[in-house]
Amino acid sequence: MRGVRGYLFVVGIVFLVFGAIYLFAPEVLTDPTGFGNLKPEVFTDVRATYGGLQLAIGLFCLWSGMRSQHHRAALTLVVMTFGAVAGSRAVGLLIDREPTTAMISALSFEIVMSAVSAVILSRHGRETRVSG
């Protein structure tokens, strides 16, 4: 349980950091991925979509980390979020056929995070059944 709590805190902080960067300085993360010169209304959408969603996920992970009854839900959210983003990125790379170092690095990170989270979720389920 303690390991799950720590993991959720780390993941929550990672989401909060990326969410804050997308909210307050989106060009830091959009420029390396080739977004180019964006109009203010596009930055507003990036701030809301990328920043807002990541801030919400990060806050949920931190909140859930403090409540053991919510560990499973938070781990499930993390598995699904990283898995869906990785899957969508992989489809995009197959369709667009323009793999860049940034895209391959992001995809690798997302796959690893989804897999690690799935393993922790699986072990957490076994621990809960054994101790419960």
Coordinates of N, CA and C in Angstrom, one line a residue:
M1 N 0.8 -1.2 0.0 CA 0.0 0.0 0.0 C 0.9 1.3 0.0
R2 N 1.9 1.2 0.8 CA 2.8 2.4 0.9 C 3.4 2.7 -0.4
G3 N 3.9 1.6 -1.1 CA 4.5 1.8 -2.4 C 3.5 2.4 -3.4
V4 N 2.2 2.0 -3.4 CA 1.2 2.5 -4.3 C 1.0 4.0 -4.0
R5 N 1.0 4.4 -2.7 CA 0.8 5.8 -2.3 C 1.9 6.6 -2.9
G6 N 3.2 6.2 -2.7 CA 4.3 6.9 -3.2 C 4.3 7.0 -4.7
Y7 N 3.9 5.9 -5.4 CA 3.9 5.9 -6.8 C 2.8 7.0 -7.3
L8 N 1.7 7.0 -6.7 CA 0.6 7.9 -7.1 C 1.1 9.3 -6.8
F9 N 1.8 9.6 -5.8 CA 2.3 10.9 -5.5 C 3.3 11.4 -6.6
V10 N 4.2 10.5 -7.0 CA 5.2 10.8 -8.1 C 4.4 11.0 -9.4
V11 N 3.5 10.1 -9.8 CA 2.8 10.3 -11.0 C 2.0 11.6 -11.0
G12 N 1.4 11.9 -9.8 CA 0.6 13.1 -9.7 C 1.4 14.3 -9.9
I13 N 2.6 14.3 -9.3 CA 3.5 15.5 -9.4 C 3.9 15.6 -10.9
V14 N 4.2 14.5 -11.6 CA 4.6 14.6 -13.0 C 3.5 15.2 -13.8
F15 N 2.3 14.8 -13.6 CA 1.1 15.3 -14.3 C 1.0 16.8 -14.0
L16 N 1.1 17.2 -12.7 CA 1.0 18.6 -12.3 C 2.1 19.5 -13.0
V17 N 3.3 19.0 -13.0 CA 4.4 19.7 -13.6 C 4.1 20.0 -15.1
F18 N 3.7 18.9 -15.8 CA 3.4 19.1 -17.3 C 2.2 19.9 -17.4
G19 N 1.2 19.7 -16.6 CA 0.0 20.6 -16.7 C 0.3 22.0 -16.5
A20 N 1.1 22.3 -15.5 CA 1.5 23.7 -15.2 C 2.3 24.3 -16.4
I21 N 3.2 23.6 -16.9 CA 4.0 24.0 -18.1 C 3.0 24.3 -19.3
Y22 N 2.1 23.4 -19.6 CA 1.2 23.7 -20.7 C 0.3 24.9 -20.4
L23 N -0.1 25.1 -19.1 CA -0.9 26.2 -18.8 C -0.2 27.5 -18.9
F24 N 1.0 27.6 -18.3 CA 1.7 28.9 -18.2 C 2.8 29.2 -19.2
A25 N 3.3 28.1 -19.8 CA 4.4 28.3 -20.9 C 4.3 27.2 -21.9
P26 N 3.1 27.1 -22.6 CA 2.9 26.0 -23.5 C 4.0 25.9 -24.6
E27 N 4.6 27.0 -25.0 CA 5.6 26.9 -26.1 C 6.8 26.0 -25.7
V28 N 7.1 25.9 -24.4 CA 8.2 25.1 -23.9 C 8.0 23.6 -24.4
L29 N 6.7 23.2 -24.4 CA 6.5 21.8 -24.9 C 5.9 21.7 -26.3
T30 N 5.3 22.8 -26.8 CA 4.8 22.7 -28.2 C 5.9 22.9 -29.2
D31 N 6.9 23.7 -29.0 CA 7.9 24.0 -30.0 C 8.7 22.8 -30.3
P32 N 9.2 22.0 -29.3 CA 10.0 20.8 -29.7 C 9.2 19.7 -30.5
T33 N 7.9 19.8 -30.4 CA 7.1 18.8 -31.1 C 6.6 19.3 -32.5
G34 N 7.1 20.5 -32.8 CA 6.8 21.0 -34.2 C 5.5 21.7 -34.4
F35 N 4.9 22.2 -33.3 CA 3.6 22.9 -33.4 C 3.8 24.2 -34.3
G36 N 4.9 24.8 -34.2 CA 5.2 26.0 -35.0 C 4.6 27.2 -34.3
N37 N 4.4 28.2 -35.1 CA 3.9 29.5 -34.6 C 2.4 29.5 -34.4
L38 N 2.0 29.5 -33.2 CA 0.6 29.3 -32.9 C -0.1 30.6 -32.6
K39 N -1.3 30.7 -33.0 CA -2.2 31.9 -32.7 C -2.6 31.9 -31.2
P40 N -2.9 33.0 -30.7 CA -3.3 33.1 -29.2 C -4.5 32.1 -28.9
E41 N -5.4 32.0 -29.8 CA -6.6 31.1 -29.5 C -6.2 29.6 -29.5
V42 N -5.2 29.3 -30.3 CA -4.6 27.9 -30.2 C -3.9 27.7 -28.9
F43 N -3.2 28.7 -28.5 CA -2.5 28.5 -27.2 C -3.6 28.4 -26.0
T44 N -4.7 29.1 -26.2 CA -5.7 29.0 -25.2 C -6.3 27.6 -25.1
D45 N -6.4 27.0 -26.3 CA -6.9 25.6 -26.4 C -5.9 24.6 -25.8
V46 N -4.6 24.8 -26.1 CA -3.5 24.0 -25.6 C -3.5 24.1 -24.1
R47 N -3.6 25.3 -23.6 CA -3.6 25.5 -22.1 C -4.8 24.7 -21.5
A48 N -5.9 24.8 -22.1 CA -7.1 24.2 -21.5 C -7.1 22.7 -21.7
T49 N -6.8 22.2 -22.9 CA -6.8 20.8 -23.1 C -5.6 20.0 -22.5
Y50 N -4.5 20.4 -22.8 CA -3.3 19.8 -22.3 C -3.0 20.1 -20.9
G51 N -3.1 21.4 -20.5 CA -2.8 21.9 -19.2 C -3.9 21.4 -18.2
G52 N -5.2 21.7 -18.6 CA -6.3 21.4 -17.7 C -6.5 20.0 -17.4
L53 N -6.4 19.1 -18.4 CA -6.6 17.7 -18.2 C -5.4 17.1 -17.4
Q54 N -4.2 17.5 -17.6 CA -3.1 17.0 -16.9 C -3.1 17.5 -15.4
L55 N -3.5 18.7 -15.2 CA -3.7 19.2 -13.8 C -4.8 18.4 -13.1
A56 N -5.9 18.1 -13.7 CA -6.9 17.3 -13.1 C -6.5 15.9 -12.8
I57 N -5.8 15.3 -13.7 CA -5.3 13.9 -13.4 C -4.3 13.9 -12.3
G58 N -3.4 14.9 -12.3 CA -2.4 15.0 -11.3 C -3.0 15.2 -9.9
L59 N -4.0 16.1 -9.8 CA -4.7 16.4 -8.6 C -5.4 15.1 -8.1
F60 N -6.0 14.4 -9.0 CA -6.7 13.2 -8.7 C -5.8 12.1 -8.1
C61 N -4.6 12.0 -8.7 CA -3.6 11.0 -8.3 C -3.1 11.4 -6.9
L62 N -2.9 12.7 -6.6 CA -2.5 13.1 -5.3 C -3.6 12.9 -4.2
W63 N -4.8 13.3 -4.6 CA -5.9 13.1 -3.7 C -6.1 11.6 -3.4
S64 N -6.0 10.8 -4.4 CA -6.2 9.3 -4.3 C -5.1 8.7 -3.5
G65 N -3.9 9.2 -3.6 CA -2.8 8.7 -2.9 C -3.0 8.8 -1.4
M66 N -3.7 9.7 -1.0 CA -4.0 9.9 0.5 C -5.2 9.1 1.0
R67 N -5.8 8.4 0.1 CA -7.0 7.6 0.4 C -6.9 6.2 -0.2
S68 N -6.5 5.3 0.6 CA -6.2 3.9 0.1 C -7.4 3.3 -0.6
Q69 N -8.6 3.7 -0.3 CA -9.8 3.1 -0.9 C -9.9 3.6 -2.4
H70 N -9.1 4.7 -2.7 CA -9.1 5.2 -4.1 C -7.9 4.8 -4.9
H71 N -7.0 4.1 -4.3 CA -5.8 3.7 -5.0 C -6.1 3.0 -6.3
R72 N -7.0 2.0 -6.3 CA -7.3 1.2 -7.5 C -7.8 2.1 -8.6
A73 N -8.7 3.0 -8.3 CA -9.3 3.9 -9.3 C -8.2 4.8 -9.9
A74 N -7.3 5.3 -9.1 CA -6.3 6.2 -9.6 C -5.3 5.4 -10.5
L75 N -4.9 4.2 -10.1 CA -4.1 3.4 -10.9 C -4.7 3.1 -12.2
T76 N -6.0 2.8 -12.2 CA -6.8 2.5 -13.4 C -6.8 3.7 -14.3
L77 N -7.0 4.9 -13.7 CA -7.0 6.1 -14.6 C -5.6 6.3 -15.2
V78 N -4.5 6.0 -14.5 CA -3.2 6.2 -15.0 C -2.9 5.2 -16.1
V79 N -3.3 4.0 -15.9 CA -3.1 2.9 -17.0 C -3.8 3.3 -18.2
M80 N -5.1 3.7 -18.0 CA -5.9 4.1 -19.2 C -5.5 5.3 -19.9
T81 N -5.0 6.3 -19.1 CA -4.6 7.6 -19.7 C -3.3 7.4 -20.5
F82 N -2.3 6.8 -19.9 CA -1.1 6.6 -20.6 C -1.3 5.6 -21.8
G83 N -2.1 4.6 -21.6 CA -2.4 3.6 -22.6 C -3.1 4.3 -23.8
A84 N -4.1 5.1 -23.5 CA -4.8 5.7 -24.6 C -4.0 6.8 -25.4
V85 N -3.1 7.5 -24.6 CA -2.3 8.5 -25.3 C -1.2 7.7 -26.1
A86 N -0.7 6.7 -25.6 CA 0.3 5.9 -26.4 C -0.3 5.3 -27.6
G87 N -1.5 4.7 -27.4 CA -2.2 4.1 -28.6 C -2.5 5.1 -29.6
S88 N -3.0 6.3 -29.2 CA -3.3 7.3 -30.2 C -2.1 7.9 -30.9
R89 N -1.0 8.0 -30.1 CA 0.3 8.5 -30.7 C 0.8 7.4 -31.7
A90 N 0.7 6.1 -31.4 CA 1.1 5.1 -32.3 C 0.3 5.1 -33.6
V91 N -1.0 5.3 -33.5 CA -1.8 5.4 -34.6 C -1.5 6.6 -35.5
G92 N -1.2 7.7 -34.8 CA -0.8 8.9 -35.5 C 0.5 8.7 -36.2
L93 N 1.4 8.1 -35.6 CA 2.7 7.8 -36.3 C 2.5 6.9 -37.5
L94 N 1.7 5.9 -37.4 CA 1.4 5.0 -38.5 C 0.7 5.8 -39.7
I95 N -0.2 6.6 -39.3 CA -1.0 7.4 -40.4 C -0.1 8.4 -41.0
D96 N 0.6 9.2 -40.1 CA 1.4 10.3 -40.6 C 2.8 10.0 -41.1
R97 N 3.3 8.9 -40.7 CA 4.6 8.4 -41.1 C 5.7 9.4 -41.0
E98 N 5.7 10.2 -39.9 CA 6.7 11.1 -39.6 C 7.3 11.0 -38.2
P99 N 7.9 9.9 -37.9 CA 8.4 9.7 -36.5 C 9.6 10.6 -36.2
T100 N 9.5 11.4 -35.2 CA 10.6 12.2 -34.8 C 11.1 11.7 -33.5
T101 N 12.3 12.2 -33.1 CA 12.9 11.7 -31.8 C 11.9 12.1 -30.6
A102 N 11.3 13.3 -30.7 CA 10.4 13.7 -29.7 C 9.2 12.8 -29.6
M103 N 8.6 12.4 -30.7 CA 7.5 11.5 -30.7 C 7.8 10.1 -30.3
I104 N 8.9 9.6 -30.7 CA 9.3 8.2 -30.3 C 9.6 8.2 -28.8
S105 N 10.3 9.3 -28.3 CA 10.6 9.4 -26.8 C 9.3 9.4 -26.0
A106 N 8.4 10.3 -26.5 CA 7.1 10.4 -25.8 C 6.3 9.1 -25.8
L107 N 6.3 8.4 -26.9 CA 5.6 7.1 -27.0 C 6.3 6.1 -26.1
S108 N 7.6 6.0 -26.1 CA 8.3 5.1 -25.2 C 8.0 5.4 -23.7
F109 N 8.0 6.6 -23.3 CA 7.6 7.0 -21.9 C 6.2 6.6 -21.6
E110 N 5.3 6.8 -22.5 CA 3.9 6.5 -22.3 C 3.7 5.0 -22.2
I111 N 4.3 4.2 -23.0 CA 4.2 2.8 -22.9 C 4.8 2.3 -21.6
V112 N 5.9 2.7 -21.2 CA 6.6 2.3 -19.9 C 5.7 2.7 -18.8
M113 N 5.1 3.9 -18.7 CA 4.3 4.3 -17.6 C 3.0 3.5 -17.6
S114 N 2.4 3.2 -18.7 CA 1.2 2.4 -18.7 C 1.5 1.0 -18.2
A115 N 2.6 0.4 -18.7 CA 3.0 -0.9 -18.3 C 3.3 -1.0 -16.8
V116 N 4.1 -0.1 -16.3 CA 4.5 -0.1 -14.9 C 3.2 0.1 -14.0
S117 N 2.3 1.0 -14.4 CA 1.1 1.2 -13.7 C 0.2 0.0 -13.7
A118 N 0.2 -0.7 -14.8 CA -0.6 -1.9 -14.9 C -0.1 -3.0 -14.0
V119 N 1.2 -3.1 -13.9 CA 1.8 -4.1 -13.0 C 1.5 -3.7 -11.6
I120 N 1.6 -2.5 -11.2 CA 1.3 -2.1 -9.8 C -0.2 -2.3 -9.5
L121 N -1.0 -2.0 -10.5 CA -2.5 -2.2 -10.3 C -2.7 -3.7 -10.1
S122 N -2.1 -4.5 -10.9 CA -2.3 -6.0 -10.8 C -1.9 -6.5 -9.4
R123 N -0.7 -6.0 -8.9 CA -0.2 -6.4 -7.6 C -1.1 -5.8 -6.5
H124 N -1.5 -4.6 -6.7 CA -2.4 -4.0 -5.7 C -3.7 -4.8 -5.5
G125 N -4.2 -5.3 -6.6 CA -5.4 -6.1 -6.6 C -5.2 -7.4 -5.8
R126 N -4.1 -8.0 -6.0 CA -3.7 -9.2 -5.3 C -3.5 -9.0 -3.8
E127 N -2.8 -7.9 -3.4 CA -2.6 -7.5 -2.0 C -3.9 -7.2 -1.3
T128 N -4.8 -6.6 -2.0 CA -6.1 -6.2 -1.4 C -6.9 -7.5 -1.1
R129 N -6.9 -8.4 -2.1 CA -7.7 -9.7 -1.9 C -7.1 -10.5 -0.8
V130 N -5.8 -10.5 -0.7 CA -5.1 -11.3 0.4 C -5.3 -10.7 1.8
S131 N -5.2 -9.4 1.9 CA -5.3 -8.8 3.2 C -6.8 -8.5 3.6
G132 N -7.7 -8.5 2.6 CA -9.1 -8.1 2.8 C -9.9 -9.2 3.2

